Amino acid sequence: MIQNPQRYTITAALPYTNGPIHIGHLAGVYVPSDIYARYLRLQGKDVAFMCGSDEHGVAISMKAKKEGISPQEVIDKYDGIIRKSFLDFGISFDNYSRTSAKIHHDTASEFFKKLYDNNDFIEEVTEQLYDAKANQFLADRFVVGTCPKCDNPEAYGDQCENCGSTLNATDLINPKSTITGEIPILKSTKHWFLPLDRYQDFLKEWILVGHAKDWKTNVLGQVKSWLDDGLKPRAVTRDLDWGIDVPVAGAEGKKLYVWFDAPIGYISATKEWAAREGKNWEDYWKKDDTKLVHFIGKDNIVFHCIIFPAMLKAEGSYILPDNVPANEFLNLEGNKLSTSKNWAVWLHEYLEDFPNQQDSLRYALTANAPETKDNDFTWKDFQARNNNELAAIFGNFINRVVVLTNKYYDGIVPNPNEFNEVDERTLAELKAYPAVISSSIERYRFREAQGELMNVARLGNKYLADEEPWKMIKTDSERVKTQMYVALQIAAALQILCEPFLPFTSAKLSKILNLNITSSAVEMTWETVSETSDLLKTGHKIGEAEILFPQIEDTEIQKQIDKLEATKTANKEEIASSLAMTEPQKDLIQFEDFAKMDIRTGTILEAEKMPKANKLLVLKIDTGIDIRTIVSGIAEHFSPEEIIGKSVTVLVNLAPRNLRGVDSQGMILMTNLPDGKLVFVNPDVDGVDNGETIS
């Protein structure tokens, strides 16, 4: 761990601009990183909090194809939505950039070129999955298949979302192209690889030994698993049509792999910010007295703890992360969050239903943060957190203090009399809380830190409940001045201490206590709370009370639950509809029945339309045993020109049948896609000769 850093570089995982932000993103990455950055700023630290839209890679291309628009239109649309969500929820980035920006393209290209010039890459010709129908190589997210580790049939070519394993597309069992549904073939292509195996010993020593005591166990466990398996070279380029061009000769048509260019986005975002603010960006990435912290979800651990550090180490001039406090996943009402199934709470929709209640969600997500294991968000728990904690404890204390001060002293902070033992003990306990909360934050235990913040409000409630100034005012009004003075100091402390966790509440409380428009209060920092008991000076006038946390009613929660139930029902209906479209199994046959069929591979040599027949094509097919004529009802799906040379599968011993005067000597095997489009059934590899039997 870096002791007494001079500056902090904080990064939050770059969100893909292929969809909006949901609560899983907020809980896993953006609220924790924002708490940390806000806390450091309150201590007067030099902070660069960086993020930006991840706008390259297959996810963007997939979204563009699905929506029928260009990749640029996709990234522009979702970059705007994401930016607004972060702004609405008070995520206080110092810079939010875009990987489509010129400064990023230049930075990533220069980074690649330096490693290339230093011979840090391996150049290899390898076999990659290729969709012959789409006439393109398949990037990892364009391939789905069965995971070789957990048998999940819907694993992607780069990762299985069921077991979390990182994969290569060629690892998948029964791979299929998501573009056309075709079974891909292997085809040779040249790429550049980062030889991670060269950094095996360095990474083991740096992380598993050097950070054994200060990194999270879930992070260390995943890193150890990768290192134990033995690191292997990993491609840094891909055959894609969207991304950053590989800046070397002989790489035409190839792009930087998104996992290589995306983390460099932290650096380019810092460059962009530093140029705007008149700072030196290199101080935040290349000086040993800078503390670098990456906030990510567990699916990004390998990239930020193994691959990006190996890149930085290879480049040679950059610092390495001091910590990578990755969180686990947040579930929703007992089920995994799923954007494709709309099983999520979208931030922009949340604010439509709960306007001006950002802090209620930030609080609930932090209180239930998946810091060491997957956790579950439920609407009932959210309601309870708001009503029974924020409103009943925090809001109740502030309301009582402000109402009583206005009632007894016209909003003027009273001059206290002599402090008794209870007063002294309460103020001493208040002064201790900043250090307690700091200890938790600096160990990345934000749930624990927020719990200690609420203990400050509990301290205030207990003090008022024990002292009962509303009763004391009738018998000893001078004593009440001291009681209210102490309570007001706790309220002022809450304003500063809650700012990292509840920034909107802190701003409201600042207004209520008139901290922004008068000089009769101490200019407060984090340390001020522990250094003085005079946060609100005698004579300072506070404002009127307002409700900080409105009660959330059962009807509002039921509306959200009903919305999720509707989503669940819609998903079931979609599955049922899909099943209904699948033809049922035919009657059972014996093996002898199947053995009678002679099915062989062939090639279409000629094709022409049947005169006066819209659906029929007359084909000449090389079956390996002869060249024969077959009439096929595929004219509405294929033109004669596009199927000449096509490999096909033919039932050759079907009895001939005369169709419009032409003897058809067999049948081509076809299947239907869900949209009704016909697809040829044929071998999934090249080099199968005509006439090969299928059994």
XYZ file of C-alpha atoms in Angstrom:
695
model
C 0.000 0.000 0.000
C 1.162 3.528 -0.806
C 1.635 5.569 2.356
C 0.614 9.246 2.311
C -0.037 9.581 -1.435
C 0.185 13.062 -2.894
C -2.659 12.471 -5.316
C -5.314 9.870 -6.170
C -6.333 8.501 -9.558
C -9.696 6.762 -9.245
C -11.212 4.890 -12.164
C -14.702 3.456 -12.541
C -15.350 0.741 -15.134
C -16.292 2.191 -18.508
C -19.926 1.290 -19.246
C -20.769 -0.104 -22.663
C -22.876 2.346 -24.655
C -25.279 -0.339 -25.819
C -27.964 0.287 -23.201
C -28.921 2.412 -20.172
C -27.634 2.067 -16.595
C -29.421 -0.081 -13.996
C -29.083 -0.557 -10.241
C -26.581 -3.392 -10.625
C -24.121 -1.017 -12.267
C -24.740 1.603 -9.588
C -24.293 -0.796 -6.658
C -21.312 -2.633 -8.073
C -19.153 0.226 -9.305
C -20.421 3.786 -9.429
C -21.787 4.486 -5.937
C -18.746 2.926 -4.175
C -16.289 4.852 -6.363
C -18.270 8.074 -5.871
C -18.280 7.637 -2.083
C -14.517 7.183 -2.152
C -13.869 10.201 -4.391
C -16.188 12.506 -2.427
C -14.618 11.403 0.863
C -11.111 12.180 -0.388
C -12.137 15.611 -1.668
C -13.628 16.457 1.740
C -10.167 15.761 3.128
C -8.654 18.220 0.694
C -6.944 15.502 -1.369
C -5.889 15.899 -4.997
C -8.324 13.603 -6.828
C -8.770 12.630 -10.477
C -11.971 10.557 -10.756
C -12.128 9.154 -14.299
C -14.690 7.295 -16.364
C -16.183 7.345 -19.844
C -18.285 5.519 -22.386
C -16.813 2.306 -23.805
C -17.861 2.707 -27.421
C -16.017 0.011 -29.348
C -16.282 -3.728 -29.594
C -18.878 -6.267 -30.508
C -21.589 -5.175 -28.068
C -21.971 -1.943 -30.025
C -22.024 -3.678 -33.406
C -24.624 -6.166 -32.126
C -26.853 -3.367 -30.868
C -26.523 -1.495 -34.164
C -27.511 -4.570 -36.173
C -30.448 -5.259 -33.854
C -31.778 -1.693 -34.059
C -31.002 -1.256 -37.741
C -28.841 1.835 -37.202
C -25.129 2.655 -37.413
C -22.701 2.037 -34.517
C -22.180 5.815 -34.282
C -25.901 6.344 -33.768
C -25.891 3.678 -31.051
C -23.031 5.227 -29.079
C -24.379 8.765 -29.394
C -27.805 7.664 -28.165
C -26.660 5.703 -25.133
C -23.782 7.995 -24.216
C -26.380 10.731 -23.692
C -28.653 8.468 -21.633
C -25.789 7.191 -19.473
C -24.336 10.665 -18.861
C -27.721 11.936 -17.701
C -28.181 8.979 -15.328
C -24.800 9.583 -13.713
C -25.525 13.304 -13.401
C -28.985 12.640 -11.969
C -27.553 10.346 -9.280
C -24.703 12.647 -8.327
C -21.804 10.495 -9.554
C -19.091 13.143 -9.317
C -16.646 12.228 -12.076
C -13.938 14.797 -12.678
C -14.119 13.734 -16.300
C -16.462 11.474 -18.232
C -14.966 10.879 -21.665
C -15.634 8.695 -24.715
C -13.429 6.062 -26.324
C -14.614 7.342 -29.705
C -12.816 10.646 -28.999
C -9.715 11.467 -31.049
C -7.592 11.809 -27.913
C -8.447 8.219 -27.015
C -7.786 6.833 -30.493
C -4.404 8.600 -30.462
C -3.544 7.420 -26.938
C -4.497 3.787 -27.589
C -2.656 3.752 -30.913
C 0.493 5.212 -29.347
C 0.320 2.678 -26.504
C 0.030 -0.226 -28.969
C 2.788 1.163 -31.184
C 5.233 1.457 -28.281
C 4.695 -2.165 -27.267
C 4.903 -3.210 -30.916
C 8.175 -1.333 -31.446
C 9.583 -2.919 -28.270
C 8.710 -6.408 -29.599
C 6.334 -6.980 -26.682
C 3.782 -8.709 -28.928
C 3.756 -12.114 -30.598
C 2.531 -12.145 -34.198
C 0.682 -15.337 -35.115
C -1.581 -16.759 -37.780
C -4.355 -18.623 -35.984
C -7.633 -20.328 -36.701
C -10.616 -18.110 -35.849
C -14.331 -18.781 -36.134
C -15.746 -17.469 -39.393
C -19.346 -17.063 -40.562
C -19.256 -18.001 -44.225
C -22.782 -16.752 -44.834
C -22.083 -13.327 -43.297
C -18.613 -13.388 -44.903
C -16.870 -12.207 -41.723
C -14.802 -13.394 -38.806
C -16.813 -13.692 -35.622
C -15.719 -11.604 -32.682
C -16.348 -13.300 -29.357
C -19.768 -11.792 -28.636
C -20.994 -12.879 -32.063
C -20.629 -16.508 -30.976
C -22.761 -18.454 -28.516
C -22.445 -22.070 -27.493
C -22.151 -24.464 -24.581
C -19.684 -23.526 -21.843
C -17.013 -26.240 -21.496
C -16.865 -25.677 -17.727
C -20.494 -25.534 -16.561
C -22.497 -26.716 -19.640
C -24.433 -23.443 -19.866
C -25.846 -23.597 -23.420
C -25.903 -19.778 -23.802
C -22.261 -18.901 -23.070
C -20.630 -16.153 -25.140
C -17.349 -16.500 -26.957
C -15.518 -14.401 -24.364
C -17.306 -15.265 -21.136
C -19.880 -17.531 -19.549
C -22.290 -15.366 -17.563
C -23.481 -18.414 -15.636
C -20.201 -19.510 -14.034
C -18.139 -16.365 -14.724
C -15.412 -18.203 -16.646
C -13.423 -16.227 -19.195
C -13.377 -18.108 -22.506
C -12.130 -18.044 -26.063
C -14.729 -18.491 -28.773
C -13.010 -21.652 -29.963
C -13.496 -23.179 -26.481
C -17.277 -23.319 -26.918
C -19.047 -26.591 -27.582
C -21.463 -26.441 -30.534
C -20.726 -22.786 -31.368
C -23.227 -20.811 -33.428
C -23.079 -17.405 -35.090
C -25.459 -14.870 -33.565
C -25.489 -12.995 -36.880
C -26.960 -15.680 -39.123
C -27.495 -18.684 -36.863
C -25.002 -20.631 -38.980
C -22.424 -23.003 -37.540
C -19.100 -21.181 -37.991
C -16.037 -22.651 -39.634
C -12.371 -22.160 -38.733
C -10.368 -19.860 -40.958
C -6.816 -18.564 -40.756
C -6.089 -14.932 -39.838
C -3.109 -12.972 -38.514
C -3.182 -11.257 -35.114
C -0.941 -9.833 -32.420
C -0.863 -11.341 -28.937
C 0.248 -10.043 -25.543
C 2.358 -12.855 -24.014
C 0.840 -12.862 -20.533
C 2.955 -15.874 -19.587
C 5.998 -13.572 -19.484
C 4.388 -11.729 -16.558
C 3.267 -14.808 -14.596
C 5.980 -14.589 -11.906
C 5.752 -10.810 -11.633
C 1.953 -10.866 -11.160
C 2.156 -13.667 -8.617
C 4.705 -11.779 -6.518
C 3.052 -8.372 -6.887
C -0.525 -9.443 -6.091
C -0.585 -12.729 -4.200
C 2.411 -11.811 -2.029
C 2.556 -8.029 -2.078
C -1.184 -7.411 -1.697
C -2.190 -10.525 0.239
C -3.326 -8.482 3.241
C -5.013 -5.454 1.685
C -6.863 -6.750 -1.394
C -10.292 -8.369 -1.180
C -10.363 -12.140 -0.846
C -12.712 -12.502 -3.843
C -10.209 -10.599 -6.001
C -7.213 -12.565 -4.726
C -9.090 -15.832 -5.245
C -9.887 -15.127 -8.883
C -6.340 -13.921 -9.602
C -4.884 -17.033 -7.962
C -7.138 -19.251 -10.050
C -5.905 -17.645 -13.266
C -2.268 -17.835 -12.226
C -2.609 -21.438 -11.088
C -3.993 -22.368 -14.518
C -0.970 -20.726 -16.144
C -1.247 -17.540 -18.192
C -1.253 -17.768 -21.981
C -0.769 -15.211 -24.765
C -3.933 -13.231 -25.454
C -4.879 -11.530 -28.716
C -4.866 -7.723 -28.673
C -6.312 -7.350 -32.189
C -9.481 -8.555 -33.868
C -11.103 -8.764 -37.308
C -13.858 -6.183 -36.842
C -15.418 -3.309 -38.718
C -15.847 -1.055 -35.667
C -13.069 0.169 -33.384
C -9.552 1.602 -33.446
C -7.401 0.686 -36.430
C -4.305 -1.374 -35.639
C -1.565 1.199 -36.391
C 0.999 -1.019 -38.148
C 1.616 -2.164 -41.700
C -0.098 -5.391 -42.696
C -2.996 -4.878 -40.306
C -5.543 -3.486 -42.724
C -9.121 -4.312 -41.706
C -8.104 -5.164 -38.146
C -8.996 -3.287 -34.960
C -7.597 -3.132 -31.454
C -9.393 -5.658 -29.275
C -11.800 -3.732 -27.033
C -10.302 -5.149 -23.824
C -6.972 -3.643 -24.900
C -8.270 -0.202 -25.815
C -10.933 0.222 -23.082
C -8.674 0.469 -19.982
C -6.445 2.893 -21.873
C -9.607 5.017 -21.815
C -8.794 5.860 -18.204
C -5.521 7.387 -19.372
C -7.019 9.295 -22.298
C -9.799 10.616 -20.030
C -7.131 11.894 -17.632
C -5.284 13.560 -20.503
C -8.485 15.269 -21.611
C -9.236 16.475 -18.068
C -5.669 17.628 -17.386
C -5.578 19.697 -20.585
C -8.836 21.362 -19.583
C -7.744 22.019 -15.984
C -4.156 23.029 -16.729
C -2.624 19.995 -14.992
C 0.065 17.482 -15.930
C -1.664 14.180 -16.686
C 1.516 12.190 -16.187
C 1.545 13.081 -12.473
C -1.616 10.969 -12.108
C -0.292 7.931 -13.981
C 3.474 7.916 -13.728
C 4.473 9.240 -10.305
C 5.162 6.777 -7.496
C 3.442 9.007 -4.925
C 0.102 8.653 -6.768
C -2.425 6.087 -5.560
C -4.299 4.358 -8.404
C -7.552 2.566 -7.531
C -9.798 0.699 -9.997
C -13.499 0.245 -9.102
C -15.029 -2.630 -11.088
C -17.438 -5.557 -10.948
C -16.193 -9.116 -10.545
C -16.538 -9.823 -14.280
C -13.710 -7.347 -14.898
C -11.215 -8.671 -12.330
C -9.008 -10.484 -14.834
C -8.732 -7.424 -17.072
C -7.795 -5.007 -14.265
C -5.641 -7.315 -12.141
C -3.809 -9.326 -14.787
C -4.130 -7.988 -18.333
C -4.044 -4.189 -17.831
C -1.202 -4.390 -15.262
C 0.741 -6.562 -17.725
C 0.181 -3.895 -20.390
C 1.347 -1.148 -18.029
C 4.353 -3.213 -16.970
C 5.284 -3.846 -20.594
C 5.023 -0.135 -21.430
C 7.336 0.578 -18.532
C 6.546 4.126 -17.410
C 3.204 3.710 -15.623
C 2.346 3.034 -11.986
C 0.305 -0.047 -11.064
C -2.992 -0.041 -9.150
C -2.710 0.159 -5.380
C -6.037 -1.644 -5.073
C -8.836 -3.131 -7.175
C -11.805 -3.394 -4.762
C -14.096 -5.356 -7.083
C -17.651 -6.040 -5.981
C -19.744 -9.132 -6.649
C -23.126 -9.014 -8.440
C -26.439 -7.575 -7.282
C -29.545 -9.667 -7.939
C -33.087 -8.354 -8.194
C -35.924 -9.979 -6.244
C -34.050 -13.293 -6.118
C -33.125 -13.440 -9.815
C -30.055 -12.354 -11.735
C -30.294 -8.941 -13.344
C -30.810 -9.360 -17.082
C -30.934 -6.500 -19.547
C -32.099 -8.747 -22.384
C -35.027 -9.988 -20.295
C -35.721 -6.491 -18.898
C -35.202 -7.847 -15.374
C -33.713 -4.651 -14.031
C -34.432 -1.335 -12.339
C -33.363 1.300 -14.843
C -32.149 4.533 -13.287
C -34.085 6.844 -15.585
C -37.297 4.918 -14.856
C -36.628 4.971 -11.102
C -36.519 8.777 -11.074
C -39.812 8.930 -12.967
C -41.469 6.937 -10.161
C -39.450 8.361 -7.242
C -38.549 11.953 -8.201
C -35.875 13.660 -6.070
C -35.252 10.465 -4.101
C -31.822 9.583 -5.449
C -30.334 9.287 -1.977
C -32.927 6.731 -0.920
C -31.692 4.427 -3.680
C -28.012 5.232 -3.081
C -28.511 4.423 0.598
C -30.345 1.137 -0.026
C -27.768 -0.015 -2.562
C -24.865 0.790 -0.228
C -26.587 -0.831 2.756
C -27.003 -3.978 0.663
C -23.795 -3.683 -1.362
C -22.404 -6.946 -2.818
C -18.951 -6.283 -1.370
C -17.883 -9.864 -0.659
C -20.716 -11.966 -2.109
C -23.689 -11.601 -4.437
C -26.538 -9.747 -2.759
C -30.217 -9.194 -3.461
C -32.206 -5.986 -3.984
C -35.888 -6.171 -3.108
C -38.440 -3.388 -3.228
C -39.678 -4.229 0.283
C -36.152 -3.871 1.679
C -35.764 -0.577 -0.204
C -38.971 0.709 1.388
C -37.866 -0.419 4.845
C -34.442 1.227 4.459
C -36.073 4.512 3.517
C -38.909 4.527 6.043
C -37.334 2.798 9.058
C -33.781 4.123 8.770
C -33.428 7.265 6.668
C -36.769 8.804 7.651
C -37.179 7.393 11.167
C -33.581 7.892 12.330
C -31.726 10.463 10.217
C -34.674 12.568 9.050
C -36.429 12.426 12.408
C -33.387 13.715 14.283
C -32.803 16.630 11.908
C -36.475 17.576 11.934
C -36.674 17.642 15.734
C -33.532 19.746 16.072
C -34.572 22.304 13.465
C -38.199 22.549 14.633
C -37.225 23.012 18.294
C -34.503 25.571 17.473
C -36.993 27.624 15.467
C -39.657 27.227 18.141
C -37.504 28.167 21.140
C -34.939 30.570 19.643
C -36.362 31.801 16.316
C -33.768 29.668 14.532
C -30.777 31.237 16.328
C -28.119 28.879 17.695
C -28.301 29.463 21.484
C -25.383 30.286 23.740
C -24.674 27.125 25.774
C -24.182 27.071 29.492
C -21.834 24.734 31.329
C -21.541 21.257 29.763
C -22.342 18.357 32.046
C -20.902 14.838 31.783
C -23.524 13.684 29.266
C -22.833 16.682 27.022
C -19.068 16.162 27.167
C -19.379 12.450 26.472
C -21.729 13.045 23.539
C -19.489 15.665 21.953
C -16.411 13.483 22.471
C -18.177 10.556 20.801
C -19.178 12.813 17.907
C -15.554 13.860 17.384
C -14.507 10.193 17.143
C -16.839 9.317 14.286
C -14.872 10.835 11.368
C -11.922 8.540 12.140
C -14.219 5.528 12.510
C -15.943 6.204 9.183
C -12.590 6.956 7.525
C -11.173 3.622 8.632
C -14.016 1.774 6.929
C -13.899 3.838 3.732
C -10.144 3.470 3.361
C -10.555 -0.307 3.602
C -13.311 -0.089 0.954
C -15.982 -1.207 3.408
C -18.616 1.276 2.326
C -21.553 -0.622 3.779
C -19.840 -0.573 7.173
C -18.942 3.109 6.775
C -22.546 4.078 6.009
C -23.665 2.122 9.057
C -21.337 4.244 11.192
C -22.790 7.398 9.622
C -26.248 6.295 10.737
C -24.834 5.771 14.227
C -24.136 9.511 14.323
C -27.851 10.138 13.744
C -28.628 7.513 16.408
C -26.309 9.349 18.778
C -28.342 12.506 18.217
C -31.680 10.745 18.677
C -30.514 9.095 21.885
C -29.237 12.393 23.247
C -32.569 14.120 22.609
C -34.589 11.165 23.911
C -32.549 11.035 27.139
C -32.432 14.805 27.687
C -36.045 15.570 26.643
C -35.620 19.329 26.010
C -39.349 19.604 25.227
C -39.980 18.773 28.881
C -36.965 20.577 30.292
C -38.054 23.864 28.699
C -40.796 24.105 31.312
C -38.466 23.758 34.299
C -34.936 24.770 33.263
C -34.810 26.837 30.068
C -31.091 27.587 30.534
C -30.288 23.873 30.441
C -32.237 23.552 27.184
C -29.890 26.070 25.515
C -27.003 23.680 26.129
C -29.021 20.684 25.002
C -30.040 22.329 21.737
C -26.523 23.605 21.144
C -25.134 20.042 21.423
C -27.890 18.661 19.175
C -27.173 21.329 16.554
C -23.476 20.358 16.503
C -24.501 16.767 15.739
C -26.772 18.038 12.939
C -23.910 20.077 11.471
C -21.578 17.073 11.675
C -24.126 14.946 9.819
C -24.196 17.482 7.002
C -20.512 16.976 6.251
C -20.233 13.271 7.119
C -23.194 12.245 4.957
C -21.935 14.031 1.840
C -20.053 11.046 0.327
C -23.042 8.732 0.841
C -26.052 11.063 0.525
C -24.903 14.098 -1.500
C -28.405 15.409 -2.217
C -29.330 15.164 1.463
C -26.097 16.935 2.401
C -27.016 19.794 0.046
C -30.530 20.033 1.541
C -29.119 19.980 5.049
C -26.631 22.685 4.148
C -29.563 24.830 3.030
C -31.605 24.050 6.155
C -28.663 24.941 8.410
C -27.763 27.978 6.271
C -24.191 26.794 5.867
C -23.723 28.231 2.378
C -24.901 31.805 2.882
C -23.377 32.983 6.132
C -19.983 33.351 7.733
C -21.243 32.604 11.236
C -20.586 28.859 10.772
C -17.212 27.124 10.618
C -15.975 26.245 7.116
C -16.184 22.511 7.561
C -13.993 19.729 6.229
C -13.863 16.100 7.290
C -11.232 16.892 9.907
C -13.184 19.862 11.284
C -15.779 17.524 12.759
C -13.140 15.810 14.861
C -11.308 19.010 15.782
C -14.047 21.284 17.140
C -17.325 21.159 19.032
C -18.242 24.554 17.670
C -19.390 23.692 14.155
C -22.427 25.990 14.393
C -21.485 29.092 16.358
C -23.711 30.891 18.810
C -25.826 33.470 16.989
C -25.859 31.594 13.671
C -29.368 31.517 12.208
C -30.632 28.319 10.637
C -33.484 27.930 8.157
C -36.833 26.217 8.326
C -37.388 22.462 8.545
C -38.231 20.387 5.493
C -38.800 16.683 5.034
C -35.547 15.034 3.998
C -36.928 11.561 3.311
C -40.631 11.261 2.417
C -42.319 8.033 3.455
C -42.623 5.520 0.620
C -46.103 4.022 0.624
C -47.065 0.377 0.063
C -48.915 1.319 -3.125
C -45.721 2.725 -4.651
C -43.822 -0.455 -3.859
C -46.608 -2.680 -5.142
C -46.485 -0.783 -8.435
C -42.807 -1.730 -8.821
C -43.452 -5.345 -7.873
C -46.331 -5.512 -10.345
C -44.054 -4.117 -13.050
C -41.535 -6.903 -12.423
C -44.279 -9.521 -12.356
C -45.480 -8.234 -15.716
C -41.942 -8.607 -17.033
C -41.761 -12.151 -15.671
C -45.093 -13.008 -17.303
C -43.996 -11.499 -20.626
C -40.776 -13.530 -20.547
C -42.721 -16.741 -19.865
C -45.117 -15.972 -22.698
C -42.201 -15.333 -25.041
C -40.675 -18.692 -24.116
C -44.035 -20.421 -24.495
C -44.553 -18.746 -27.862
C -41.116 -19.886 -28.978
C -41.874 -23.449 -27.900
C -45.245 -23.332 -29.608
C -43.523 -22.455 -32.891
C -41.359 -25.566 -32.644
C -42.891 -28.563 -34.340
C -43.625 -31.470 -31.959
C -41.672 -34.704 -32.219
C -43.028 -37.119 -34.817
C -43.950 -40.728 -34.107
C -41.116 -43.026 -33.067
C -39.361 -45.074 -35.735
C -36.942 -47.988 -35.469
C -33.265 -47.827 -36.366
C -33.984 -50.033 -39.363
C -36.319 -47.310 -40.698
C -33.561 -44.686 -40.425
C -30.968 -47.050 -41.909
C -33.030 -47.309 -45.098
C -32.347 -43.602 -45.842
C -29.241 -42.840 -47.935
C -28.242 -39.280 -47.019
C -25.159 -37.818 -48.705
C -23.270 -34.579 -49.121
C -23.406 -32.812 -52.467
C -22.867 -29.549 -54.325
C -25.313 -27.515 -56.422
C -23.840 -27.197 -59.934
C -26.719 -25.471 -61.735
C -29.947 -23.767 -60.715
C -32.820 -22.242 -62.683
C -36.423 -21.309 -62.054
C -39.183 -23.733 -63.016
C -41.280 -22.049 -65.732
C -44.672 -20.834 -64.494
C -43.917 -21.930 -60.892
C -43.112 -19.273 -58.281
C -41.836 -21.650 -55.610
C -39.767 -24.204 -57.543
C -36.129 -24.282 -58.615
C -34.678 -26.983 -60.885
C -31.236 -27.961 -59.589
C -28.364 -30.047 -60.958
C -26.535 -31.594 -57.999
C -23.255 -33.510 -57.792
C -24.047 -36.205 -55.191
C -20.673 -37.916 -55.459
C -22.288 -40.966 -57.028
C -23.848 -39.126 -59.969
C -25.122 -35.771 -61.209
C -28.880 -35.668 -60.886
C -31.849 -33.338 -61.185
C -33.793 -32.324 -58.063
C -36.759 -29.970 -57.984
C -36.879 -27.968 -54.733
C -39.489 -25.535 -53.396
C -37.020 -22.867 -52.315
C -37.435 -20.217 -55.025
C -39.085 -17.717 -52.656
C -36.040 -17.842 -50.373
C -33.080 -18.061 -52.752
C -32.201 -16.819 -56.213
C -30.602 -19.350 -58.560
C -27.356 -17.336 -58.695
C -26.717 -17.264 -54.938
C -26.914 -21.041 -54.407
C -24.695 -22.270 -57.243
C -21.666 -23.905 -55.565
C -23.560 -24.326 -52.278
C -22.827 -27.457 -50.232
C -26.020 -29.370 -49.470
C -27.235 -32.557 -47.839
C -29.347 -34.808 -50.065
C -31.651 -37.759 -49.483
C -30.603 -39.664 -52.606
C -32.719 -42.843 -52.405
C -36.086 -41.093 -52.358
C -38.342 -42.492 -55.060
C -38.390 -40.183 -58.138
C -41.366 -37.877 -58.485
C -42.529 -36.009 -61.565
C -43.117 -32.306 -60.917
C -44.477 -30.258 -63.834
C -42.900 -32.624 -66.302
C -39.482 -32.846 -64.583
C -38.396 -35.996 -62.707
C -37.046 -34.999 -59.283
C -34.514 -37.573 -58.032
C -34.107 -36.805 -54.344
C -34.653 -34.173 -51.670
C -32.422 -31.457 -50.157
C -32.441 -31.230 -46.356
C -33.546 -27.801 -45.078
C -34.741 -26.235 -41.830
C -36.664 -23.099 -40.900
C -35.544 -20.205 -38.707
C -38.183 -18.684 -36.354
C -38.888 -15.958 -38.929
C -39.679 -18.613 -41.554
C -36.450 -18.222 -43.510
C -35.104 -21.461 -44.976
C -31.576 -22.600 -44.088
C -29.528 -25.335 -45.762
C -28.497 -28.240 -43.528
C -24.868 -28.941 -44.386
C -21.491 -29.949 -42.867
C -19.950 -27.433 -40.447
C -16.398 -27.756 -41.795
C -14.804 -27.312 -45.217
C -13.245 -30.166 -47.136
C -16.097 -32.701 -46.985
C -16.195 -34.433 -50.362
C -19.374 -34.966 -52.317
C -20.910 -38.378 -51.735
C -19.915 -38.729 -48.083
C -22.682 -40.594 -46.268
C -24.427 -39.177 -43.202
C -25.411 -41.686 -40.544
